[in-house]
Amino acid sequence: MKRNRVSIKDISKALGLSNTTISFILNGKAEEMRISAQVTERVLAYVKEVGYTPNYLARGLVTGKTNTIGFIVENIGNPFFSQIASLIEEQAYKGGYKIIYSSTNGQSDKALELIRMFRDRGVDGYIICPTEKLEEEISQLKEENRPVVLFDRFLPAIDSHYIGIDNEQAMYEACKHLVERNRKNIALITTDSRQTQMISRLEGYKRLIKERKLNEYILSIPYENRKERLQSDFEDFIKKYPKLDGICFATNYLAVGGLEVMRNLGLKIPSKIAVVAFDDNEVLRLFQPGITAVEQPLEEMAKLIIDRLLVDLKLGKSAEKTIHKEIPTRLIVRESTGN
Amino acid sequence: MKRNRVSIKDISKALGLSNTTISFILNGKAEEMRISAQVTERVLAYVKEVGYTPNYLARGLVTGKTNTIGFIVENIGNPFFSQIASLIEEQAYKGGYKIIYSSTNGQSDKALELIRMFRDRGVDGYIICPTEKLEEEISQLKEENRPVVLFDRFLPAIDSHYIGIDNEQAMYEACKHLVERNRKNIALITTDSRQTQMISRLEGYKRLIKERKLNEYILSIPYENRKERLQSDFEDFIKKYPKLDGICFATNYLAVGGLEVMRNLGLKIPSKIAVVAFDDNEVLRLFQPGITAVEQPLEEMAKLIIDRLLVDLKLGKSAEKTIHKEIPTRLIVRESTGN
DNA sequence: CTGAAAGCGCTTACAG
DNA sequence: CTGAAAGCGCTTACAG
């Protein structure tokens, strides 16, 4: 299987040099080690000729580095995650790193298992969209000086790097936009999750409602069976509150499912109910009418995440000061909020 | 960094046994090697106590196995790829394998680089959505007995496993559906790509057109600058052929972009032009009117891909007989093709 | 300027 | 039933 692969030993034997010399040259330490230009040249030429490539496993065993980043998302099938994955991959690639990814589907036990698996495989750093109950494991990573960046949501109990958006403000502005479009009875459709990003969005909604002295209408859909529950619970909710004239969906799949329900009910958007969604995507853009949405700056997030991780990776450990960055979002106004 | 990790050596020392014994027990070979139940128990208990986990790098170096599968897609940000990725990951996970993925963005040089990088990292098998010019590299993998499964498209010049859909028939039926809805002037919007799946779709279209003695209208959009080109070229195309009453989009992003253009032009679907898209997704389902689409059986594909790969992985090489499987698709009829 | 040697953490013939 | 030893392919003090 790998017998045909050339190793450093083969090269040193063929050229009558030592492994050390070959290794130094291969790692660009020729000058530093003051190896003669001729030798260097001869080795490089031979390496090229036989098409040698290093065995990263062996290198990793010695150096403890694999140039791999473990990337843990909730579900790679969700467009938010797949798009940011695509951008992160691109950025990581530029920095010489590869990505191993896996999805937790929101389950803590799966997440825990993944972190451990990644560790056993010697990934150099972690990008994690955390589930609940990961505090201990992530603290441990930090203690072991393994760089970690959380994104999308964070764990309040522990001090670690976090890149996300300003969820509270984003939702506040989304709802404010509805008020400005003369909506008085604004509902928030959210999940029952205790994740920080969802809580912040809820708070943004509440702040606006309180500030404007409006009535609060909140529907919380359990993550389990979310598809069916969204159908039934949301329909009941709408029927229960016929006065509703504005709706904010707190995350992408709620908007997609909710819009379908609204269409089936024959609710006119925006004349009867104005709609704002969180997390822009093609569905919202092409929906008729186009749906006003909070856009997350994916590219910027991806860049910040990788930059932060690369710095720590170079340091060989997490920076003393953890960063906690909440990027502002942009509200893309479309027809669903009238004019 | 890893000093604090327990190794087999630590265990054998602590327990007064040899590395061999520990290794055998850890690898479930205790019975086979007739190691006493007491010793086994003692070791297992200790391993649990200290929380030992094996170093996969070291294991990989010796065994040549890493339990990792390299997954090469065109672009993980494309919903087709992200969804199948999600399913493949799930299936692979069940079989004890992890996925490393990366995107080629359709570039052969990137694809080549990725395959080599994966090889250097010792992945056990490959799932590849190939670009052009990969024949040599993939043949080489096969020679080295590294299992490979191609998907979505294949390379006619080489004999390797392939899982895909029956593109020719799928497109034939999509167009036939338009004919049955009394459309006479049916266009195909496709890409200039020479990829097998696109060629087959083109052939399916041509077969139908020929069979029904209709006029051929084909617009081919270059992959480069596809967004802009779709806008301009498609608009010109529609204006040039005012008689068009049916359109087939040959792949997902063409449909999404094309529908937007059609909307901006105020073209009525389906009264003026009926539309069929290839590769179903939420955008098509929620578009107004709902867009009739060819659905790819993603779950089935994912399962076939992984099953095939796991068999070969167990064999330690590609099976003698390569399989070339084209799964039938399903046409989901919605309002965009009238009734 | 270059090399001999130890060691990363594991597996596996071989030996008893 | 269990162990000593070699080896996977690399890096890196240490020595000269």
XYZ file of C-alpha atoms (C1' of nucleotides) in Angstrom:
710
model
C 0.000 0.000 0.000
C 2.617 2.533 0.918
C 5.649 0.512 0.003
C 5.980 2.415 -3.208
C 6.175 5.706 -1.413
C 9.510 7.371 -1.155
C 10.698 8.228 2.340
C 13.421 10.488 3.631
C 15.490 7.429 4.292
C 15.284 6.431 0.652
C 16.463 9.857 -0.358
C 19.340 10.012 2.058
C 20.484 6.570 0.976
C 20.250 7.371 -2.705
C 22.146 10.602 -2.288
C 24.650 9.438 0.281
C 23.511 12.019 2.813
C 21.928 11.793 6.226
C 18.262 12.010 7.093
C 19.021 15.121 9.058
C 20.341 16.986 6.079
C 17.396 15.973 3.930
C 14.945 16.928 6.630
C 16.532 20.322 7.156
C 16.457 21.099 3.486
C 12.896 19.901 3.128
C 11.836 22.140 5.973
C 13.508 25.196 4.561
C 16.183 25.215 7.198
C 18.997 24.758 4.731
C 20.337 28.267 5.126
C 19.830 28.349 8.833
C 21.811 25.136 9.120
C 24.324 26.454 6.629
C 23.982 23.557 4.276
C 25.853 24.176 1.047
C 23.864 25.500 -1.852
C 25.009 22.604 -4.032
C 23.798 19.963 -1.635
C 20.516 21.765 -1.196
C 20.045 21.993 -4.904
C 20.910 18.382 -5.480
C 18.448 17.249 -2.821
C 15.656 19.466 -4.050
C 16.155 18.272 -7.600
C 16.066 14.644 -6.528
C 13.025 15.185 -4.352
C 11.240 16.676 -7.279
C 12.348 13.910 -9.583
C 11.037 11.087 -7.410
C 7.991 13.088 -6.383
C 8.568 12.813 -2.688
C 5.907 14.143 -0.348
C 6.251 13.998 3.413
C 4.189 11.671 5.548
C 2.144 14.019 7.673
C 1.277 11.316 10.127
C 4.908 10.793 11.023
C 5.593 14.479 11.083
C 2.555 15.005 13.265
C 3.664 12.338 15.674
C 6.949 14.133 16.222
C 5.895 17.746 16.100
C 2.448 17.409 17.585
C 1.137 19.490 14.676
C -1.116 18.282 11.909
C -2.104 21.509 10.180
C -5.682 20.478 10.596
C -8.525 22.398 12.166
C -11.538 20.670 13.636
C -14.760 22.393 12.718
C -17.882 21.501 14.656
C -21.193 22.794 13.356
C -24.766 22.098 14.232
C -25.622 20.717 10.830
C -23.647 21.125 7.652
C -26.880 20.703 5.690
C -28.146 24.045 7.039
C -27.257 26.781 4.532
C -25.959 29.093 7.232
C -23.414 26.517 8.276
C -22.552 25.265 4.819
C -21.922 28.768 3.584
C -19.740 29.758 6.452
C -18.001 26.398 6.136
C -17.215 27.172 2.544
C -15.701 30.516 3.501
C -13.798 29.131 6.466
C -12.390 26.365 4.357
C -11.166 28.869 1.833
C -9.533 31.043 4.471
C -7.991 28.100 6.269
C -6.631 26.750 3.029
C -4.804 29.999 2.416
C -3.196 29.679 5.821
C -2.039 26.143 5.037
C -4.681 24.425 7.129
C -7.215 21.781 6.247
C -10.613 21.402 7.840
C -12.156 18.305 9.355
C -15.779 18.933 10.056
C -18.646 17.197 11.707
C -22.185 17.986 12.781
C -23.596 17.738 16.289
C -27.248 18.031 15.328
C -27.531 19.951 18.551
C -26.737 16.958 20.749
C -24.254 17.478 23.567
C -23.147 13.876 23.657
C -22.363 13.898 19.964
C -20.504 17.188 20.384
C -18.473 15.793 23.244
C -17.589 12.726 21.262
C -16.533 14.854 18.304
C -14.245 17.055 20.339
C -12.545 13.993 21.772
C -12.277 12.357 18.415
C -10.712 15.456 16.958
C -8.267 15.593 19.820
C -7.260 11.980 19.301
C -6.656 12.802 15.691
C -4.396 15.598 16.739
C -6.151 18.582 15.257
C -4.258 21.766 16.012
C -7.237 23.984 16.707
C -10.986 23.986 17.029
C -13.809 26.044 15.633
C -16.915 25.140 17.543
C -20.557 26.005 17.341
C -21.218 24.754 20.856
C -24.134 22.808 22.224
C -25.052 22.844 25.890
C -22.904 21.154 28.523
C -19.629 21.650 26.704
C -18.127 23.958 29.290
C -15.898 21.418 30.928
C -14.553 19.897 27.743
C -13.772 23.243 26.186
C -12.079 24.514 29.336
C -9.968 21.408 29.213
C -8.924 22.153 25.649
C -7.869 25.565 26.746
C -5.850 24.175 29.626
C -4.069 21.932 27.177
C -3.235 25.038 25.162
C -5.304 23.953 22.219
C -6.697 27.035 20.495
C -10.474 27.241 20.320
C -12.805 29.749 18.732
C -16.537 29.557 19.360
C -18.932 30.990 16.852
C -22.624 31.659 16.356
C -23.182 31.222 20.093
C -20.993 31.056 23.172
C -20.903 29.528 26.630
C -21.288 32.256 29.252
C -19.710 30.169 31.992
C -16.323 29.962 30.324
C -13.875 32.467 28.989
C -13.042 31.683 25.384
C -12.773 33.380 22.028
C -16.099 34.035 20.409
C -17.051 35.473 17.049
C -20.691 36.136 16.369
C -23.123 38.848 15.519
C -24.867 41.365 17.713
C -28.033 39.351 17.983
C -29.778 41.585 20.472
C -29.342 44.707 18.414
C -30.111 42.901 15.167
C -33.445 41.691 16.430
C -34.204 45.009 18.050
C -33.719 46.761 14.742
C -35.677 44.172 12.829
C -38.650 44.742 15.108
C -38.157 48.473 15.109
C -38.384 48.358 11.356
C -41.800 46.724 11.723
C -42.937 49.438 14.102
C -41.792 52.051 11.639
C -43.962 50.354 9.105
C -46.879 50.957 11.456
C -47.155 47.476 12.907
C -48.600 47.349 16.403
C -48.951 43.685 17.215
C -45.655 42.049 16.542
C -44.916 38.432 17.282
C -41.607 36.644 17.679
C -41.385 33.081 16.463
C -38.385 31.461 18.101
C -37.118 28.164 19.476
C -37.085 26.839 23.006
C -33.319 26.687 22.882
C -31.222 28.199 25.681
C -28.452 29.051 23.246
C -27.026 32.525 23.717
C -27.788 33.737 20.219
C -31.449 32.819 20.598
C -31.681 34.398 24.011
C -30.153 37.620 22.733
C -32.581 37.752 19.864
C -35.407 37.295 22.306
C -34.035 40.125 24.413
C -33.800 42.393 21.425
C -37.439 41.743 20.727
C -38.420 42.354 24.329
C -36.495 45.597 24.517
C -38.305 46.985 21.521
C -41.705 45.837 22.735
C -41.146 47.377 26.125
C -39.751 50.594 24.717
C -42.757 51.051 22.468
C -45.221 49.754 25.039
C -46.548 47.080 22.720
C -48.021 43.703 23.492
C -45.676 40.759 23.582
C -46.521 37.756 21.440
C -43.968 34.974 21.632
C -44.180 31.522 20.170
C -41.447 29.110 21.110
C -41.057 25.984 18.984
C -39.204 22.996 20.470
C -36.154 21.946 18.490
C -37.373 18.361 18.574
C -39.900 17.662 15.819
C -39.508 21.250 14.792
C -41.018 20.689 11.389
C -44.299 19.270 12.606
C -44.440 21.514 15.627
C -43.903 24.586 13.506
C -46.785 23.589 11.263
C -49.274 22.950 14.029
C -48.150 25.373 16.744
C -47.645 28.274 14.412
C -51.023 27.799 12.777
C -52.725 27.681 16.170
C -50.807 30.737 17.265
C -51.850 32.790 14.274
C -55.458 31.826 14.676
C -55.340 32.625 18.347
C -54.096 36.171 17.737
C -55.950 37.528 14.715
C -54.712 41.022 15.526
C -51.126 40.175 14.625
C -49.803 42.465 11.914
C -46.082 41.740 12.140
C -43.932 38.651 12.598
C -40.229 38.179 13.265
C -38.753 34.759 12.691
C -35.744 34.216 14.918
C -33.841 31.802 12.694
C -33.700 30.566 9.117
C -35.606 27.284 9.181
C -38.420 28.872 11.208
C -38.835 31.492 8.509
C -38.886 28.966 5.684
C -41.374 26.717 7.433
C -43.417 29.612 8.751
C -43.752 31.280 5.375
C -45.060 28.060 3.953
C -47.693 27.896 6.677
C -48.661 31.506 6.084
C -49.048 30.885 2.412
C -51.217 27.854 3.006
C -53.397 29.924 5.315
C -53.720 32.530 2.598
C -52.333 35.308 4.778
C -51.412 38.354 2.766
C -47.863 39.635 3.210
C -47.415 42.500 3.953
C -50.953 43.869 3.810
C -52.239 41.650 6.590
C -48.962 40.717 8.245
C -45.497 42.093 7.665
C -42.614 39.639 7.985
C -38.956 39.882 8.950
C -36.637 36.885 8.919
C -33.311 36.319 10.632
C -30.404 35.128 8.514
C -30.760 35.963 4.858
C -30.780 33.403 2.065
C -32.016 32.709 -1.435
C -35.388 31.452 -0.344
C -36.153 34.776 1.277
C -34.865 36.742 -1.667
C -36.924 34.809 -4.200
C -40.041 34.412 -2.125
C -42.996 36.381 -3.365
C -43.036 38.969 -1.850
C -39.313 39.232 -1.095
C -38.759 38.813 2.630
C -36.996 41.483 4.645
C -34.136 39.825 6.486
C -31.269 40.295 8.897
C -28.119 39.457 7.011
C -25.192 37.931 8.831
C -21.807 39.056 7.508
C -20.583 35.536 6.817
C -17.421 36.493 5.042
C -16.329 38.801 7.820
C -17.127 36.190 10.444
C -15.182 33.519 8.617
C -12.216 35.798 8.287
C -12.231 36.831 11.922
C -12.548 33.247 13.071
C -9.638 31.998 11.015
C -7.453 35.009 11.721
C -7.976 34.574 15.432
C -7.275 30.881 15.272
C -4.155 31.301 13.155
C -2.735 33.787 15.618
C -3.240 31.407 18.514
C -1.948 28.517 16.475
C 1.226 30.434 15.830
C 1.442 31.249 19.511
C 0.950 27.604 20.338
C -1.789 28.441 22.780
C -4.768 30.683 23.361
C -3.971 34.340 23.727
C -4.093 35.685 27.279
C -6.979 37.903 26.438
C -9.902 36.186 24.878
C -11.831 38.169 22.356
C -15.576 38.321 22.311
C -16.636 39.974 19.117
C -20.165 40.760 18.070
C -20.311 42.019 14.524
C -23.125 44.321 13.483
C -25.613 42.985 10.962
C -27.474 44.583 8.125
C -31.222 44.617 7.588
C -32.097 43.917 3.984
C -35.445 45.533 3.372
C -37.711 43.834 0.873
C -41.413 43.881 0.090
C -42.555 41.776 3.029
C -42.508 44.817 5.301
C -44.484 47.073 2.978
C -43.286 50.610 2.448
C 1.120 20.129 24.960
C 0.695 16.418 24.902
C 2.920 15.642 27.825
C -0.057 15.219 30.040
C -1.532 12.548 27.820
C -1.306 8.973 28.964
C 0.403 6.571 26.579
C 0.465 2.809 26.362
C 3.913 2.899 27.830
C 2.619 4.704 30.905
C -0.021 2.066 31.347
C 2.279 -0.891 30.935
C 4.716 0.633 33.383
C 2.052 1.394 35.942
C 0.593 -2.069 35.714
C 3.821 -4.012 35.347
C 2.805 -5.434 31.989
C 4.216 -5.090 28.492
C 3.095 -2.723 25.778
C 2.126 -5.721 23.732
C -0.358 -6.960 26.267
C -1.910 -3.544 26.673
C -2.135 -3.058 22.948
C -3.774 -6.431 22.400
C -6.366 -5.782 25.045
C -7.050 -2.295 23.770
C -7.601 -3.664 20.306
C -10.012 -6.326 21.414
C -7.557 -9.107 20.762
C -7.436 -10.221 24.375
C -9.324 -13.439 23.760
C -7.598 -14.189 20.535
C -4.262 -13.815 22.284
C -5.592 -15.744 25.238
C -4.833 -13.096 27.756
C -6.299 -13.940 31.132
C -9.618 -12.401 31.997
C -8.173 -10.887 35.154
C -5.382 -9.092 33.360
C -7.809 -7.858 30.743
C -10.132 -6.580 33.369
C -7.413 -4.903 35.329
C -6.097 -3.157 32.243
C -9.506 -2.046 31.071
C -10.340 -0.681 34.496
C -7.087 1.246 34.636
C -7.514 2.579 31.115
C -10.908 3.857 32.050
C -9.635 5.358 35.256
C -6.884 7.395 33.647
C -9.019 8.166 30.619
C -6.587 6.844 28.094
C -7.357 7.352 24.424
C -5.078 6.113 21.681
C -2.993 8.430 19.560
C -4.400 7.936 16.090
C -1.398 9.481 14.465
C 0.897 6.843 15.869
C -1.556 4.105 15.117
C -1.959 5.411 11.597
C 1.767 5.491 11.065
C 2.027 1.818 11.883
C -1.162 0.453 10.384
C -1.467 2.782 7.462
C -5.107 3.323 8.456
C -6.591 6.532 9.771
C -10.329 5.835 9.656
C -10.720 8.982 7.687
C -12.388 9.484 4.352
C -11.462 12.332 2.052
C -14.493 13.973 0.524
C -13.965 16.257 -2.436
C -16.923 18.328 -3.594
C -17.292 21.145 -6.034
C -18.439 23.616 -3.413
C -19.707 22.829 0.041
C -21.733 26.056 -0.068
C -23.952 24.602 -2.797
C -27.023 23.037 -1.137
C -26.768 19.907 -3.230
C -23.301 19.242 -1.896
C -23.932 20.357 1.642
C -26.970 18.156 1.943
C -25.299 15.084 0.576
C -22.307 15.917 2.760
C -24.542 15.908 5.782
C -25.916 12.500 4.876
C -22.547 11.048 3.997
C -21.080 12.278 7.227
C -23.864 10.600 9.147
C -23.418 7.306 7.334
C -19.654 7.399 7.620
C -19.877 8.131 11.307
C -21.941 5.002 11.822
C -19.220 3.009 10.129
C -16.563 4.510 12.394
C -15.157 6.894 9.813
C -14.644 10.615 9.888
C -14.818 12.905 6.901
C -12.270 15.472 5.776
C -13.753 17.578 3.071
C -12.664 20.273 0.724
C -14.026 22.123 -2.274
C -12.479 22.284 -5.732
C -14.617 25.114 -7.052
C -14.395 23.207 -10.300
C -10.659 23.785 -10.711
C -8.563 20.795 -11.733
C -5.397 22.099 -10.153
C -7.127 22.590 -6.828
C -8.639 19.113 -7.094
C -5.255 17.597 -7.839
C -3.710 19.352 -4.913
C -6.500 18.175 -2.631
C -6.153 14.550 -3.617
C -2.432 14.699 -2.931
C -2.935 16.474 0.339
C -5.444 13.883 1.422
C -3.057 11.146 0.467
C -0.252 12.717 2.463
C -2.587 12.831 5.399
C -3.241 9.156 4.994
C -6.950 9.117 4.315
C -8.176 5.580 3.824
C -10.600 6.254 1.009
C -11.877 8.942 -1.278
C -15.257 10.220 -2.320
C -14.740 12.510 -5.237
C -16.892 14.758 -7.317
C -14.303 14.972 -10.074
C -13.218 17.897 -12.174
C -11.600 17.480 -15.554
C -8.082 16.113 -15.972
C -8.198 13.930 -12.892
C -7.910 10.654 -14.770
C -4.265 10.042 -14.105
C -4.351 10.895 -10.438
C -7.399 8.763 -9.755
C -5.978 5.809 -11.686
C -2.926 6.137 -9.527
C -5.010 5.965 -6.375
C -6.553 2.801 -7.661
C -3.171 1.302 -8.407
C -2.161 2.043 -4.862
C -5.256 0.164 -3.738
C -6.851 3.216 -2.241
C -10.603 2.903 -2.551
C -12.311 5.629 -4.529
C -15.946 6.330 -5.293
C -16.893 9.033 -7.749
C -20.247 10.706 -7.510
C -22.429 13.198 -9.335
C -20.281 12.782 -12.446
C -17.625 10.344 -13.622
C -14.569 10.162 -15.839
C -15.340 8.050 -18.907
C -11.689 7.296 -19.595
C -11.127 5.400 -16.363
C -12.784 2.473 -14.712
C -13.853 3.392 -11.207
C -16.837 3.168 -8.915
C -19.488 5.717 -9.654
C -22.761 6.568 -7.964
C -25.022 9.078 -9.614
C -28.435 9.523 -11.062
C -29.783 8.675 -14.475
C -29.337 12.160 -15.840
C -30.296 11.388 -19.402
C -33.596 9.810 -18.466
C -34.316 12.417 -15.809
C -33.977 15.263 -18.261
C -35.858 13.353 -20.935
C -38.780 12.941 -18.586
C -38.650 16.508 -17.390
C -38.948 17.710 -20.969
C -41.553 15.118 -21.805
C -43.610 16.468 -18.962
C -43.479 19.875 -20.635
C -44.631 18.395 -23.917
C -47.496 16.723 -22.146
C -48.451 20.113 -20.847
C -48.695 21.234 -24.456
C -45.427 23.078 -24.725
C -43.953 23.215 -28.199
C -40.908 25.403 -27.946
C -38.812 24.108 -25.132
C -35.409 25.517 -24.223
C -32.614 23.994 -22.205
C -30.531 26.307 -20.071
C -27.298 24.542 -19.236
C -23.599 25.165 -18.656
C -20.688 24.891 -21.017
C -19.208 22.193 -18.820
C -18.016 18.907 -20.322
C -18.930 17.053 -17.150
C -20.730 13.789 -17.769
C -23.834 14.664 -15.792
C -24.332 17.829 -17.820
C -23.736 16.045 -21.101
C -26.256 13.371 -20.195
C -28.843 15.954 -19.322
C -28.233 17.601 -22.641
C -28.671 14.265 -24.375
C -31.916 13.613 -22.572
C -33.185 16.929 -23.827
C -32.034 16.207 -27.366
C -33.629 12.791 -27.422
C -36.987 14.216 -26.477
C -36.741 17.063 -28.945
C -35.824 14.711 -31.738
C -38.461 12.187 -30.830
C -41.190 14.815 -30.847
C -39.750 16.659 -33.801
C -39.522 19.931 -31.942
C -37.134 22.819 -32.363
C -33.987 22.813 -30.284
C -33.246 25.872 -28.175
C -30.105 25.566 -26.109
C -28.400 28.216 -24.047
C -25.051 27.340 -22.574
C -23.732 29.547 -19.775
C -19.997 29.519 -19.032
C -19.140 28.431 -15.499
C -16.884 31.452 -15.150
C -18.819 34.570 -14.177
C -21.920 32.459 -14.242
C -23.923 34.923 -12.233
C -23.435 37.851 -14.549
C -23.529 35.740 -17.668
C -26.767 34.127 -16.612
C -28.331 37.541 -16.160
C -27.290 38.947 -19.490
C -27.179 35.876 -21.706
C -30.444 34.467 -20.470
C -32.260 37.737 -20.894
C -30.964 38.069 -24.452
C -31.910 34.492 -25.154
C -35.477 34.929 -23.993
C -35.893 38.068 -25.999
C -34.432 36.423 -29.059
C -36.942 33.569 -28.932
C -40.315 35.033 -27.983
C -42.014 31.793 -28.980
C -40.521 29.889 -26.054
C -43.207 28.334 -23.906
C -41.154 25.920 -21.839
C -37.775 26.029 -20.099
C -35.657 23.356 -18.458
C -32.859 24.458 -16.180
C -30.100 21.876 -16.123
C -28.796 22.556 -12.625
C -29.768 24.256 -9.386
C -28.003 27.602 -9.498
C -29.140 28.163 -13.081
C -32.732 27.702 -11.970
C -32.426 30.085 -9.057
C -30.717 32.759 -11.108
C -32.940 32.176 -14.110
C -36.152 32.437 -12.169
C -35.036 35.760 -10.812
C -34.403 37.002 -14.329
C -37.797 35.754 -15.472
C -39.492 37.518 -12.622
C -37.727 40.755 -13.377
C -38.829 40.466 -16.986
C -42.391 39.929 -15.803
C -42.731 36.607 -17.585
C -45.765 34.702 -16.401
C -45.130 31.180 -15.191
C -46.695 28.909 -16.352
C -49.138 30.777 -18.598
C -46.435 32.224 -20.822
C -43.588 29.840 -20.056
C -43.637 26.612 -18.107
C -40.533 25.828 -16.049
C -38.806 22.664 -14.882
C -35.703 22.735 -12.697
C -33.070 20.090 -12.039
C -32.249 19.267 -8.433
C -35.020 20.101 -6.010
C -34.656 22.472 -3.086
C -36.534 24.839 -0.825
C -36.256 27.786 -3.145
C -38.142 25.894 -5.832
C -40.745 24.647 -3.412
C -41.458 28.080 -1.981
C -41.196 30.025 -5.207
C -44.473 31.426 -6.429
C -45.583 29.458 -8.399
C -43.966 26.304 -7.033
C -41.408 25.039 -9.520
C -41.622 21.521 -10.920
C -38.294 19.840 -10.304
C -36.229 16.697 -10.759
C -35.448 15.406 -7.309
C -32.188 13.600 -6.682
C -32.462 10.792 -4.128
C -29.744 12.176 -1.880
C -30.209 9.771 0.958
C -30.000 6.757 -1.304
C -26.925 8.146 -3.031
C -25.193 8.824 0.255
C -25.914 5.354 1.468
C -24.711 3.679 -1.712
C -21.536 5.726 -1.727
C -20.607 4.910 1.834
C -21.633 1.271 1.593
C -19.478 0.832 -1.463
C -16.547 2.569 0.117
C -16.802 0.626 3.361
C -16.778 -2.663 1.481
C -13.634 -1.696 -0.384
C -12.083 -0.330 2.760
C -12.633 -3.656 4.442
C -11.156 -5.410 1.423
C -8.199 -3.083 1.571
C -8.541 -2.260 -2.107
C -11.034 -1.558 -4.812
C -13.282 -4.462 -5.720
C -12.369 -6.216 -8.961
C -15.594 -5.159 -10.535
C -16.295 -1.486 -10.402
C -19.886 -0.496 -10.066
C -21.457 2.217 -12.119
C -24.839 2.950 -10.672
C -27.355 5.421 -12.013
C -30.278 5.827 -9.679
C -33.640 6.860 -11.080
C -34.962 10.255 -10.081
C -38.421 11.538 -9.371
C -40.154 14.470 -10.995
C -41.959 16.609 -8.450
C -44.764 18.327 -10.287
C -45.704 21.772 -9.055
C -47.568 24.745 -10.492
C -44.823 25.970 -12.789
C -45.823 23.449 -15.429
C -49.529 24.260 -15.356
C -51.985 21.421 -15.383
C 28.568 22.239 7.126
C 26.882 17.348 8.128
C 25.700 12.868 10.657
C 24.513 9.286 14.369
C 21.077 8.524 17.459
C 17.037 9.070 20.237
C 12.332 9.417 20.366
C 7.167 10.557 19.021
C 3.190 6.361 20.386
C 1.783 2.751 18.510
C 1.468 -2.485 16.339
C 3.076 -6.931 15.442
C 5.910 -10.754 14.078
C 8.755 -13.658 16.866
C 10.014 -16.122 20.807
C 9.257 -18.542 24.914
C -0.499 -16.579 28.346
C 3.038 -12.648 28.050
C 7.292 -9.822 26.692
C 11.488 -7.878 24.166
C 12.380 -5.742 20.108
C 11.901 -3.840 15.593
C 9.867 -0.556 12.861
C 6.275 2.976 10.818
C 8.590 8.085 8.812
C 9.722 11.838 10.618
C 12.352 15.816 13.672
C 15.828 17.539 16.502
C 19.070 18.108 20.214
C 23.879 16.921 20.370
C 28.354 16.313 18.637
C 32.033 17.136 15.665
